[in-house]
Tab-separated table of N, CA, C and O in Angstrom:
chain	number	residue	atom	x	y	z
A	1	MET	N	-10.983	12.959	31.882
A	1	MET	CA	-9.835	12.275	32.364
A	1	MET	C	-9.180	11.317	31.627
A	1	MET	O	-9.920	10.420	30.993
A	2	LEU	N	-8.139	11.109	31.477
A	2	LEU	CA	-7.003	10.293	30.758
A	2	LEU	C	-6.964	8.981	31.407
A	2	LEU	O	-6.701	8.873	32.491
A	3	ARG	N	-7.132	7.811	30.796
A	3	ARG	CA	-6.969	6.520	31.161
A	3	ARG	C	-5.738	6.242	30.898
A	3	ARG	O	-5.485	6.263	29.424
A	4	PRO	N	-4.963	5.256	31.557
A	4	PRO	CA	-3.621	4.534	30.925
A	4	PRO	C	-4.009	3.712	30.072
A	4	PRO	O	-5.143	2.822	30.063
A	5	HIS	N	-3.273	3.359	28.957
A	5	HIS	CA	-3.360	2.362	27.991
A	5	HIS	C	-3.222	0.869	28.659
A	5	HIS	O	-2.288	0.782	29.323
A	6	ARG	N	-4.110	0.170	28.453
A	6	ARG	CA	-4.154	-1.155	29.233
A	6	ARG	C	-4.355	-2.281	28.323
A	6	ARG	O	-5.387	-2.221	27.553
A	7	ALA	N	-3.498	-3.141	27.870
A	7	ALA	CA	-3.676	-4.210	27.053
A	7	ALA	C	-3.018	-5.255	27.849
A	7	ALA	O	-2.062	-5.386	28.549
A	8	VAL	N	-3.702	-6.667	27.329
A	8	VAL	CA	-3.162	-8.130	27.618
A	8	VAL	C	-2.575	-8.393	26.411
A	8	VAL	O	-3.133	-8.610	25.583
A	9	LEU	N	-1.060	-8.562	26.666
A	9	LEU	CA	-0.291	-9.096	25.662
A	9	LEU	C	-0.515	-10.529	25.391
A	9	LEU	O	-0.141	-11.226	26.326
A	10	VAL	N	-0.508	-11.082	24.198
A	10	VAL	CA	-0.225	-12.419	23.737
A	10	VAL	C	1.015	-12.622	23.521
A	10	VAL	O	1.569	-11.779	22.648
A	11	PRO	N	1.669	-13.746	23.805
A	11	PRO	CA	2.939	-13.971	23.347
A	11	PRO	C	3.186	-13.961	21.767
A	11	PRO	O	2.546	-14.616	21.233
A	12	ALA	N	4.078	-13.128	21.460
A	12	ALA	CA	4.364	-12.856	19.926
A	12	ALA	C	4.791	-13.944	19.053
A	12	ALA	O	4.594	-14.421	17.955
A	13	ALA	N	5.650	-14.877	19.912
A	13	ALA	CA	6.405	-16.024	19.222
A	13	ALA	C	5.471	-16.997	18.567
A	13	ALA	O	5.440	-17.438	17.363
A	14	GLY	N	4.216	-17.277	19.083
A	14	GLY	CA	3.297	-18.151	18.596
A	14	GLY	C	2.578	-17.638	17.396
A	14	GLY	O	2.574	-18.271	16.292
A	15	PHE	N	2.342	-16.284	17.358
A	15	PHE	CA	1.761	-15.616	16.281
A	15	PHE	C	2.775	-15.487	15.028
A	15	PHE	O	2.357	-15.802	14.086
A	16	VAL	N	4.080	-15.276	15.361
A	16	VAL	CA	5.221	-15.182	14.459
A	16	VAL	C	5.023	-16.579	13.867
A	16	VAL	O	5.447	-16.620	12.517
A	17	LEU	N	5.124	-17.590	14.567
A	17	LEU	CA	5.353	-18.846	13.878
A	17	LEU	C	4.069	-19.245	13.212
A	17	LEU	O	4.572	-19.746	11.957
A	18	VAL	N	2.861	-19.060	13.499
A	18	VAL	CA	1.834	-19.358	12.959
A	18	VAL	C	1.690	-18.474	11.445
A	18	VAL	O	1.482	-18.933	10.355
A	19	ALA	N	2.031	-17.453	11.505
A	19	ALA	CA	2.284	-16.500	10.331
A	19	ALA	C	3.193	-17.003	9.367
A	19	ALA	O	3.225	-16.947	8.302
A	20	ALA	N	4.526	-17.420	9.998
A	20	ALA	CA	5.640	-18.175	9.067
A	20	ALA	C	5.128	-19.316	8.393
A	20	ALA	O	5.203	-19.468	7.201
A	21	LEU	N	4.258	-20.013	9.079
A	21	LEU	CA	3.973	-21.310	8.491
A	21	LEU	C	2.891	-21.076	7.452
A	21	LEU	O	2.760	-21.710	6.403
A	22	LEU	N	1.775	-20.204	7.720
A	22	LEU	CA	0.812	-19.794	6.889
A	22	LEU	C	1.358	-19.174	5.383
A	22	LEU	O	0.837	-19.420	4.462
A	23	SER	N	2.263	-18.301	5.493
A	23	SER	CA	2.959	-17.789	4.457
A	23	SER	C	3.525	-18.750	3.578
A	23	SER	O	3.852	-18.563	2.351
A	24	GLY	N	4.013	-19.965	4.175
A	24	GLY	CA	4.659	-20.772	3.075
A	24	GLY	C	3.675	-21.967	2.613
A	24	GLY	O	4.047	-22.694	1.956
A	25	CYS	N	2.413	-21.646	2.808
A	25	CYS	CA	1.413	-22.746	2.237
A	25	CYS	C	1.150	-22.293	0.932
A	25	CYS	O	0.277	-23.180	0.246
A	26	ASP	N	1.333	-21.218	0.406
A	26	ASP	CA	0.777	-20.907	-0.904
A	26	ASP	C	1.906	-21.361	-2.007
A	26	ASP	O	3.057	-20.923	-2.020
A	27	SER	N	1.495	-22.425	-2.673
A	27	SER	CA	2.314	-22.982	-3.621
A	27	SER	C	1.954	-22.642	-5.129
A	27	SER	O	2.723	-22.982	-6.238
A	28	GLY	N	1.213	-21.423	-5.348
A	28	GLY	CA	0.902	-21.070	-6.636
A	28	GLY	C	2.139	-20.058	-7.136
A	28	GLY	O	1.754	-19.534	-8.140
A	29	GLY	N	2.949	-19.840	-6.264
A	29	GLY	CA	4.077	-18.983	-6.944
A	29	GLY	C	3.710	-17.447	-6.860
A	29	GLY	O	4.156	-16.780	-7.432
A	30	SER	N	2.502	-17.002	-6.079
A	30	SER	CA	2.272	-15.781	-5.921
A	30	SER	C	3.296	-14.840	-5.401
A	30	SER	O	3.944	-15.261	-4.524
A	31	THR	N	3.569	-13.793	-5.847
A	31	THR	CA	4.418	-12.846	-5.057
A	31	THR	C	3.954	-11.895	-3.937
A	31	THR	O	4.357	-11.083	-3.609
A	32	GLU	N	2.391	-11.882	-4.168
A	32	GLU	CA	1.541	-11.214	-3.218
A	32	GLU	C	1.930	-11.512	-1.784
A	32	GLU	O	2.068	-12.618	-1.404
A	33	GLU	N	2.169	-10.367	-0.966
A	33	GLU	CA	2.537	-10.577	0.453
A	33	GLU	C	1.196	-11.110	1.178
A	33	GLU	O	-0.015	-10.668	0.719
A	34	PRO	N	1.193	-11.852	2.142
A	34	PRO	CA	0.286	-12.425	2.754
A	34	PRO	C	-0.422	-11.506	3.595
A	34	PRO	O	0.214	-10.420	3.968
A	35	ALA	N	-1.694	-11.692	4.263
A	35	ALA	CA	-2.135	-10.530	5.081
A	35	ALA	C	-1.346	-10.518	6.363
A	35	ALA	O	-0.960	-11.661	6.697
A	36	LYS	N	-1.246	-9.414	6.662
A	36	LYS	CA	-0.462	-9.102	7.849
A	36	LYS	C	-1.101	-8.146	8.719
A	36	LYS	O	-1.820	-7.360	8.319
A	37	SER	N	-0.741	-8.054	10.094
A	37	SER	CA	-1.372	-7.303	11.102
A	37	SER	C	-0.363	-6.147	11.162
A	37	SER	O	1.097	-6.410	11.109
A	38	THR	N	-0.900	-5.087	11.443
A	38	THR	CA	-0.119	-3.757	11.666
A	38	THR	C	-0.382	-3.106	12.872
A	38	THR	O	-1.665	-2.865	13.035
A	39	ALA	N	0.327	-2.229	13.506
A	39	ALA	CA	-0.024	-1.376	14.526
A	39	ALA	C	-1.042	-0.038	13.703
A	39	ALA	O	-0.583	0.374	12.540
A	40	ALA	N	-1.732	0.467	14.385
A	40	ALA	CA	-2.556	1.501	13.887
A	40	ALA	C	-1.488	2.617	13.484
A	40	ALA	O	-0.633	2.954	14.128
A	41	GLY	N	-1.742	3.194	12.410
A	41	GLY	CA	-0.937	4.273	11.545
A	41	GLY	C	0.001	3.909	10.887
A	41	GLY	O	0.699	4.406	10.145
A	42	GLU	N	0.487	2.716	10.868
A	42	GLU	CA	1.411	2.056	9.764
A	42	GLU	C	0.651	1.633	8.526
A	42	GLU	O	-0.450	1.345	8.396
A	43	HIS	N	1.317	1.666	7.421
A	43	HIS	CA	0.767	1.586	6.079
A	43	HIS	C	1.545	0.473	5.275
A	43	HIS	O	2.581	0.249	5.645
A	44	SER	N	0.768	-0.318	4.688
A	44	SER	CA	1.457	-1.658	4.056
A	44	SER	C	2.072	-0.981	2.644
A	44	SER	O	1.966	0.397	2.470
A	45	GLN	N	2.634	-1.612	2.059
A	45	GLN	CA	3.559	-1.422	0.765
A	45	GLN	C	2.595	-1.243	-0.380
A	45	GLN	O	3.007	-0.817	-1.414
A	46	GLN	N	1.237	-1.662	-0.162
A	46	GLN	CA	0.222	-1.680	-1.427
A	46	GLN	C	-0.322	-0.242	-1.696
A	46	GLN	O	-0.537	0.386	-0.633
A	47	SER	N	-0.611	0.169	-2.778
A	47	SER	CA	-1.418	1.327	-2.861
A	47	SER	C	-2.214	1.299	-3.990
A	47	SER	O	-2.136	0.522	-4.915
A	48	PRO	N	-3.628	1.956	-4.135
A	48	PRO	CA	-3.949	2.842	-3.193
A	48	PRO	C	-4.680	1.854	-2.110
A	48	PRO	O	-5.104	0.722	-2.249
A	49	GLU	N	-4.758	2.427	-0.882
A	49	GLU	CA	-5.340	1.555	0.115
A	49	GLU	C	-6.031	2.647	0.956
A	49	GLU	O	-6.161	3.949	0.944
A	50	ALA	N	-6.977	1.998	1.641
A	50	ALA	CA	-7.838	2.727	2.732
A	50	ALA	C	-7.867	2.185	3.823
A	50	ALA	O	-7.677	0.975	4.169
A	51	THR	N	-8.211	2.578	4.836
A	51	THR	CA	-8.390	2.334	6.093
A	51	THR	C	-9.868	2.678	6.529
A	51	THR	O	-10.264	3.752	6.730
A	52	VAL	N	-10.535	1.649	7.144
A	52	VAL	CA	-11.914	1.620	7.679
A	52	VAL	C	-11.953	1.520	9.288
A	52	VAL	O	-11.214	0.363	9.717
A	53	THR	N	-12.715	2.298	10.022
A	53	THR	CA	-12.338	2.197	11.184
A	53	THR	C	-13.728	1.413	11.960
A	53	THR	O	-14.819	1.880	11.561
A	54	VAL	N	-13.546	0.530	12.802
A	54	VAL	CA	-14.458	-0.213	13.447
A	54	VAL	C	-14.484	0.359	14.831
A	54	VAL	O	-13.341	0.054	15.601
A	55	GLU	N	-15.493	0.779	15.589
A	55	GLU	CA	-15.450	1.156	17.044
A	55	GLU	C	-16.070	-0.040	17.730
A	55	GLU	O	-16.883	-0.704	17.274
A	56	VAL	N	-15.331	-0.291	18.711
A	56	VAL	CA	-15.582	-1.367	19.767
A	56	VAL	C	-16.013	-0.774	20.877
A	56	VAL	O	-15.537	0.055	21.689
A	57	GLU	N	-17.502	-0.844	20.956
A	57	GLU	CA	-18.159	-0.312	22.142
A	57	GLU	C	-18.558	-1.383	23.210
A	57	GLU	O	-18.086	-2.627	23.048
A	58	GLU	N	-19.177	-1.066	24.110
A	58	GLU	CA	-19.412	-1.916	25.255
A	58	GLU	C	-19.901	-3.234	24.730
A	58	GLU	O	-19.563	-4.349	25.719
A	59	ASP	N	-20.861	-3.411	23.849
A	59	ASP	CA	-21.493	-4.912	23.549
A	59	ASP	C	-21.403	-5.051	22.191
A	59	ASP	O	-22.203	-6.141	21.667
A	60	ARG	N	-20.628	-4.398	21.428
A	60	ARG	CA	-20.725	-4.476	19.944
A	60	ARG	C	-19.771	-3.670	19.166
A	60	ARG	O	-19.162	-2.970	19.654
A	61	PHE	N	-19.504	-4.305	17.929
A	61	PHE	CA	-18.719	-3.652	16.660
A	61	PHE	C	-19.284	-2.845	16.011
A	61	PHE	O	-20.645	-3.221	15.651
A	62	SER	N	-19.028	-1.779	15.777
A	62	SER	CA	-19.779	-0.674	14.996
A	62	SER	C	-19.097	-0.019	13.934
A	62	SER	O	-18.085	0.666	14.402
A	63	PRO	N	-18.996	-0.244	12.815
A	63	PRO	CA	-20.319	-1.178	12.192
A	63	PRO	C	-19.927	-2.622	12.228
A	63	PRO	O	-18.688	-2.837	12.249
A	64	ALA	N	-20.633	-3.555	12.415
A	64	ALA	CA	-20.386	-5.066	12.261
A	64	ALA	C	-20.012	-5.540	11.276
A	64	ALA	O	-19.168	-6.408	11.174
A	65	ASP	N	-20.579	-5.207	10.089
A	65	ASP	CA	-20.366	-5.838	8.871
A	65	ASP	C	-19.907	-4.888	7.912
A	65	ASP	O	-20.703	-3.781	7.755
A	66	ILE	N	-18.753	-5.023	7.329
A	66	ILE	CA	-18.214	-4.124	6.234
A	66	ILE	C	-17.705	-4.795	5.125
A	66	ILE	O	-17.233	-5.809	4.894
A	67	THR	N	-17.865	-4.037	3.815
A	67	THR	CA	-17.044	-4.390	2.708
A	67	THR	C	-15.896	-3.713	2.281
A	67	THR	O	-16.024	-2.287	2.204
A	68	ILE	N	-14.661	-4.196	1.904
A	68	ILE	CA	-13.504	-3.323	1.705
A	68	ILE	C	-12.989	-3.979	0.367
A	68	ILE	O	-13.334	-5.135	0.130
A	69	SER	N	-11.756	-3.279	-0.134
A	69	SER	CA	-11.094	-3.782	-1.209
A	69	SER	C	-9.732	-4.396	-0.635
A	69	SER	O	-9.436	-4.132	0.471
A	70	ALA	N	-9.230	-5.591	-1.450
A	70	ALA	CA	-8.224	-6.222	-1.202
A	70	ALA	C	-7.076	-5.103	-1.046
A	70	ALA	O	-6.765	-4.301	-2.025
A	71	GLY	N	-6.138	-5.224	-0.033
A	71	GLY	CA	-5.289	-4.354	0.289
A	71	GLY	C	-5.430	-3.046	1.274
A	71	GLY	O	-4.604	-2.379	1.712
A	72	ASP	N	-6.867	-3.214	1.554
A	72	ASP	CA	-7.361	-2.097	2.592
A	72	ASP	C	-7.229	-2.502	3.850
A	72	ASP	O	-6.817	-3.795	4.116
A	73	THR	N	-6.983	-1.788	4.958
A	73	THR	CA	-6.924	-1.888	6.439
A	73	THR	C	-8.063	-1.768	7.164
A	73	THR	O	-8.819	-0.670	6.982
A	74	VAL	N	-8.384	-2.699	8.189
A	74	VAL	CA	-9.492	-2.439	9.102
A	74	VAL	C	-8.757	-1.988	10.372
A	74	VAL	O	-7.760	-2.659	10.950
A	75	ALA	N	-9.035	-0.745	11.016
A	75	ALA	CA	-8.614	-0.437	12.496
A	75	ALA	C	-9.785	-0.640	13.392
A	75	ALA	O	-10.864	0.126	13.067
A	76	TRP	N	-9.383	-1.283	14.311
A	76	TRP	CA	-10.463	-1.395	15.561
A	76	TRP	C	-9.919	-0.354	16.596
A	76	TRP	O	-8.955	-0.264	17.177
A	77	HIS	N	-11.030	0.440	16.972
A	77	HIS	CA	-10.578	1.440	18.102
A	77	HIS	C	-11.310	1.025	19.283
A	77	HIS	O	-12.699	0.913	19.254
A	78	PHE	N	-10.729	0.847	20.490
A	78	PHE	CA	-11.099	0.488	21.645
A	78	PHE	C	-11.142	1.563	22.777
A	78	PHE	O	-10.163	2.268	22.980
A	79	ASP	N	-12.314	1.926	23.096
A	79	ASP	CA	-12.532	2.990	23.974
A	79	ASP	C	-13.757	2.607	25.016
A	79	ASP	O	-14.804	2.982	24.829
A	80	GLY	N	-13.390	1.801	26.207
A	80	GLY	CA	-14.454	1.506	27.086
A	80	GLY	C	-13.909	0.981	28.426
A	80	GLY	O	-12.934	0.924	28.786
A	81	ASP	N	-14.958	0.381	29.198
A	81	ASP	CA	-14.479	0.063	30.552
A	81	ASP	C	-14.317	-1.510	30.741
A	81	ASP	O	-13.851	-1.762	31.635
A	82	LEU	N	-14.703	-2.076	29.623
A	82	LEU	CA	-14.429	-3.686	29.404
A	82	LEU	C	-13.436	-3.871	28.507
A	82	LEU	O	-13.585	-3.359	27.398
A	83	PRO	N	-12.593	-5.065	28.840
A	83	PRO	CA	-11.717	-5.446	27.858
A	83	PRO	C	-12.402	-6.128	26.568
A	83	PRO	O	-13.340	-6.961	26.854
A	84	HIS	N	-11.870	-5.907	25.529
A	84	HIS	CA	-12.305	-6.670	24.192
A	84	HIS	C	-11.327	-7.049	23.319
A	84	HIS	O	-9.970	-6.482	23.502
A	85	GLY	N	-11.513	-7.694	22.472
A	85	GLY	CA	-10.362	-8.370	21.397
A	85	GLY	C	-11.184	-8.429	20.271
A	85	GLY	O	-12.252	-8.398	20.218
A	86	VAL	N	-10.396	-8.812	19.163
A	86	VAL	CA	-10.673	-9.213	17.755
A	86	VAL	C	-10.229	-10.552	17.479
A	86	VAL	O	-8.794	-10.859	17.593
A	87	GLN	N	-10.919	-11.663	17.073
A	87	GLN	CA	-10.357	-12.861	16.978
A	87	GLN	C	-11.089	-13.559	15.922
A	87	GLN	O	-12.337	-13.468	15.847
A	88	GLY	N	-10.373	-13.999	14.759
A	88	GLY	CA	-10.857	-14.575	13.533
A	88	GLY	C	-11.854	-15.760	13.867
A	88	GLY	O	-11.132	-16.677	14.699
A	89	ILE	N	-12.738	-16.106	13.105
A	89	ILE	CA	-13.414	-17.279	13.190
A	89	ILE	C	-13.138	-18.225	11.874
A	89	ILE	O	-13.443	-17.534	10.771
A	90	GLY	N	-12.501	-19.506	12.012
A	90	GLY	CA	-12.541	-20.217	10.748
A	90	GLY	C	-11.165	-20.070	10.361
A	90	GLY	O	-10.213	-19.379	10.737
A	91	ASP	N	-10.596	-20.952	9.590
A	91	ASP	CA	-9.380	-21.152	9.066
A	91	ASP	C	-9.062	-19.810	8.355
A	91	ASP	O	-7.947	-19.280	8.406
A	92	LYS	N	-9.815	-19.295	7.340
A	92	LYS	CA	-9.483	-18.244	6.690
A	92	LYS	C	-9.170	-17.070	7.336
A	92	LYS	O	-8.408	-16.198	7.133
A	93	ALA	N	-9.714	-16.705	8.645
A	93	ALA	CA	-9.345	-15.606	9.385
A	93	ALA	C	-8.576	-15.944	10.482
A	93	ALA	O	-8.238	-15.183	11.547
A	94	MET	N	-7.603	-17.075	10.412
A	94	MET	CA	-6.857	-17.322	11.560
A	94	MET	C	-5.833	-16.396	11.946
A	94	MET	O	-5.490	-16.412	13.048
A	95	GLY	N	-5.340	-15.545	11.111
A	95	GLY	CA	-4.494	-14.509	11.371
A	95	GLY	C	-4.966	-13.248	12.119
A	95	GLY	O	-4.271	-12.628	12.439
A	96	ILE	N	-6.115	-13.225	12.347
A	96	ILE	CA	-6.875	-12.056	12.943
A	96	ILE	C	-6.847	-12.385	14.519
A	96	ILE	O	-7.660	-13.179	14.758
A	97	ASN	N	-6.127	-11.731	15.249
A	97	ASN	CA	-5.808	-12.061	16.777
A	97	ASN	C	-5.359	-11.005	17.566
A	97	ASN	O	-3.813	-10.920	17.475
A	98	SER	N	-6.120	-10.109	17.820
A	98	SER	CA	-5.471	-8.894	18.473
A	98	SER	C	-5.283	-9.332	20.022
A	98	SER	O	-5.887	-9.918	20.713
A	99	PRO	N	-4.485	-8.354	20.716
A	99	PRO	CA	-4.276	-8.321	22.115
A	99	PRO	C	-5.850	-7.757	22.742
A	99	PRO	O	-6.758	-7.451	21.993
A	100	LEU	N	-6.091	-8.155	24.227
A	100	LEU	CA	-7.100	-7.567	24.637
A	100	LEU	C	-6.996	-6.044	24.991
A	100	LEU	O	-5.898	-5.809	25.532
A	101	PHE	N	-7.863	-5.384	24.916
A	101	PHE	CA	-7.870	-3.866	25.054
A	101	PHE	C	-9.084	-3.213	25.808
A	101	PHE	O	-10.072	-3.677	25.662
A	102	GLU	N	-8.816	-2.388	26.661
A	102	GLU	CA	-10.022	-1.440	27.063
A	102	GLU	C	-10.004	-0.300	26.571
A	102	GLU	O	-10.864	0.366	25.912
A	103	VAL	N	-8.625	0.210	26.387
A	103	VAL	CA	-8.504	1.701	25.569
A	103	VAL	C	-7.439	1.322	24.367
A	103	VAL	O	-6.106	0.859	24.830
A	104	GLY	N	-7.346	1.726	23.276
A	104	GLY	CA	-6.203	1.223	22.400
A	104	GLY	C	-6.836	1.257	20.804
A	104	GLY	O	-8.046	1.244	20.548
A	105	ASP	N	-5.930	0.756	20.086
A	105	ASP	CA	-6.230	0.461	18.718
A	105	ASP	C	-5.454	-0.550	18.015
A	105	ASP	O	-4.201	-0.794	18.777
A	106	TRP	N	-5.866	-1.225	17.205
A	106	TRP	CA	-5.436	-2.534	16.637
A	106	TRP	C	-5.710	-2.526	14.896
A	106	TRP	O	-6.996	-2.166	14.945
A	107	SER	N	-5.052	-2.925	14.115
A	107	SER	CA	-5.387	-3.033	12.667
A	107	SER	C	-4.738	-4.368	11.963
A	107	SER	O	-3.873	-4.884	12.593
A	108	HIS	N	-5.576	-4.463	10.847
A	108	HIS	CA	-5.130	-5.826	10.111
A	108	HIS	C	-5.405	-5.435	8.739
A	108	HIS	O	-6.420	-4.818	8.237
A	109	THR	N	-4.412	-5.728	7.945
A	109	THR	CA	-4.555	-5.285	6.418
A	109	THR	C	-4.931	-6.759	5.583
A	109	THR	O	-4.448	-7.714	5.922
A	110	PHE	N	-5.982	-6.560	4.870
A	110	PHE	CA	-6.560	-7.624	4.302
A	110	PHE	C	-6.207	-7.698	2.825
A	110	PHE	O	-6.269	-6.811	1.870
A	111	THR	N	-5.110	-8.582	2.236
A	111	THR	CA	-4.872	-8.575	1.068
A	111	THR	C	-5.619	-9.888	0.138
A	111	THR	O	-5.387	-9.943	-1.183
A	112	GLN	N	-6.341	-10.685	0.577
A	112	GLN	CA	-6.908	-11.913	-0.039
A	112	GLN	C	-8.371	-11.613	-0.101
A	112	GLN	O	-9.161	-11.517	0.880
A	113	PRO	N	-9.222	-11.546	-1.300
A	113	PRO	CA	-10.430	-11.555	-1.275
A	113	PRO	C	-11.132	-12.844	-0.506
A	113	PRO	O	-10.488	-13.597	-0.365
A	114	GLY	N	-12.352	-12.418	-0.115
A	114	GLY	CA	-13.031	-13.365	0.897
A	114	GLY	C	-13.942	-12.773	1.863
A	114	GLY	O	-13.923	-11.677	2.231
A	115	GLU	N	-14.540	-13.761	2.638
A	115	GLU	CA	-15.222	-13.297	3.861
A	115	GLU	C	-14.514	-13.712	5.131
A	115	GLU	O	-14.282	-14.658	5.247
A	116	TYR	N	-14.452	-12.565	5.894
A	116	TYR	CA	-13.709	-13.097	7.234
A	116	TYR	C	-14.524	-12.682	8.078
A	116	TYR	O	-14.897	-11.622	8.535
A	117	ARG	N	-15.130	-13.749	9.205
A	117	ARG	CA	-15.887	-13.671	10.214
A	117	ARG	C	-14.886	-13.271	11.569
A	117	ARG	O	-13.772	-13.789	11.591
A	118	TYR	N	-15.355	-12.541	12.560
A	118	TYR	CA	-14.758	-12.397	13.917
A	118	TYR	C	-15.401	-12.117	14.992
A	118	TYR	O	-16.659	-11.801	14.889
A	119	LEU	N	-14.895	-12.014	16.207
A	119	LEU	CA	-15.810	-12.026	17.389
A	119	LEU	C	-14.854	-11.601	18.292
A	119	LEU	O	-13.497	-11.528	18.231
A	120	CYS	N	-15.406	-11.350	19.570
A	120	CYS	CA	-14.694	-10.874	20.768
A	120	CYS	C	-14.517	-12.053	21.608
A	120	CYS	O	-15.267	-12.885	21.773
A	121	PRO	N	-13.062	-12.498	21.821
A	121	PRO	CA	-12.851	-13.737	22.364
A	121	PRO	C	-13.502	-13.660	23.884
A	121	PRO	O	-13.757	-14.896	24.551
A	122	ILE	N	-13.789	-12.717	24.445
A	122	ILE	CA	-14.451	-12.404	25.857
A	122	ILE	C	-15.864	-12.419	25.835
A	122	ILE	O	-16.325	-12.931	26.758
A	123	HIS	N	-16.289	-11.979	24.712
A	123	HIS	CA	-17.954	-11.732	24.565
A	123	HIS	C	-18.234	-12.347	23.274
A	123	HIS	O	-18.373	-11.423	22.222
A	124	PRO	N	-18.369	-13.668	23.131
A	124	PRO	CA	-18.655	-14.193	21.783
A	124	PRO	C	-19.865	-13.894	21.101
A	124	PRO	O	-19.966	-14.045	19.998
A	125	ASP	N	-20.729	-13.133	21.915
A	125	ASP	CA	-21.933	-12.612	21.133
A	125	ASP	C	-21.699	-11.368	20.250
A	125	ASP	O	-22.423	-11.112	19.522
A	126	MET	N	-20.471	-10.644	20.656
A	126	MET	CA	-20.039	-9.757	19.583
A	126	MET	C	-19.243	-10.218	18.495
A	126	MET	O	-18.285	-10.739	18.485
A	127	ARG	N	-19.998	-10.000	17.195
A	127	ARG	CA	-19.453	-10.643	15.997
A	127	ARG	C	-19.401	-9.429	14.939
A	127	ARG	O	-20.231	-8.565	15.011
A	128	GLY	N	-18.744	-9.720	14.013
A	128	GLY	CA	-18.723	-8.939	12.747
A	128	GLY	C	-18.052	-9.690	11.643
A	128	GLY	O	-17.625	-10.893	11.806
A	129	THR	N	-18.383	-9.251	10.397
A	129	THR	CA	-17.859	-9.925	9.225
A	129	THR	C	-17.298	-8.743	8.185
A	129	THR	O	-17.729	-7.547	8.124
A	130	ILE	N	-16.281	-9.281	7.782
A	130	ILE	CA	-15.330	-8.167	6.666
A	130	ILE	C	-15.324	-9.065	5.390
A	130	ILE	O	-14.996	-10.034	5.341
A	131	THR	N	-16.033	-8.265	4.358
A	131	THR	CA	-15.948	-8.898	2.999
A	131	THR	C	-14.990	-8.244	2.387
A	131	THR	O	-14.931	-6.975	2.071
A	132	VAL	N	-14.092	-8.811	1.720
A	132	VAL	CA	-13.068	-8.344	0.926
A	132	VAL	C	-13.194	-8.540	-0.466
A	132	VAL	O	-13.266	-9.775	-0.922
A	133	GLU	N	-13.217	-7.563	-1.109
A	133	GLU	CA	-13.574	-7.668	-2.737
A	133	GLU	C	-12.224	-7.456	-3.406
A	133	GLU	O	-11.295	-6.804	-3.023
A	134	GLU	N	-11.993	-7.771	-4.797
A	134	GLU	CA	-10.847	-7.650	-5.474
A	134	GLU	C	-10.740	-6.175	-6.022
A	134	GLU	O	-11.503	-5.397	-5.816
């Protein structure tokens, strides 16, 4: 049985403002694009790139901990009866903030090396870590 796509949308204006402010924070003269969120299926301008899928299950992210290369995309696949989301923990992961989904997909492209922790904002015991290598 097909279920309708249900998402709780967060006003985009706040996200765009935060993204605009963060992109201006780098004074090192780098021409690299800041990390950005993309709809599932879209590709960044960098190559080669890979996409790693994280399944959002009823009470966990699977796999919860992954390692990727800078420029890779992580896609979260939501398919359940409970709403879940992806929210970054700490300053480094500030731009990671998905809508809430019961069914759907959301992705984020990571361009900067480092460790990015995240959780489900409704179920804070659901946690994951993305390690981005050069």
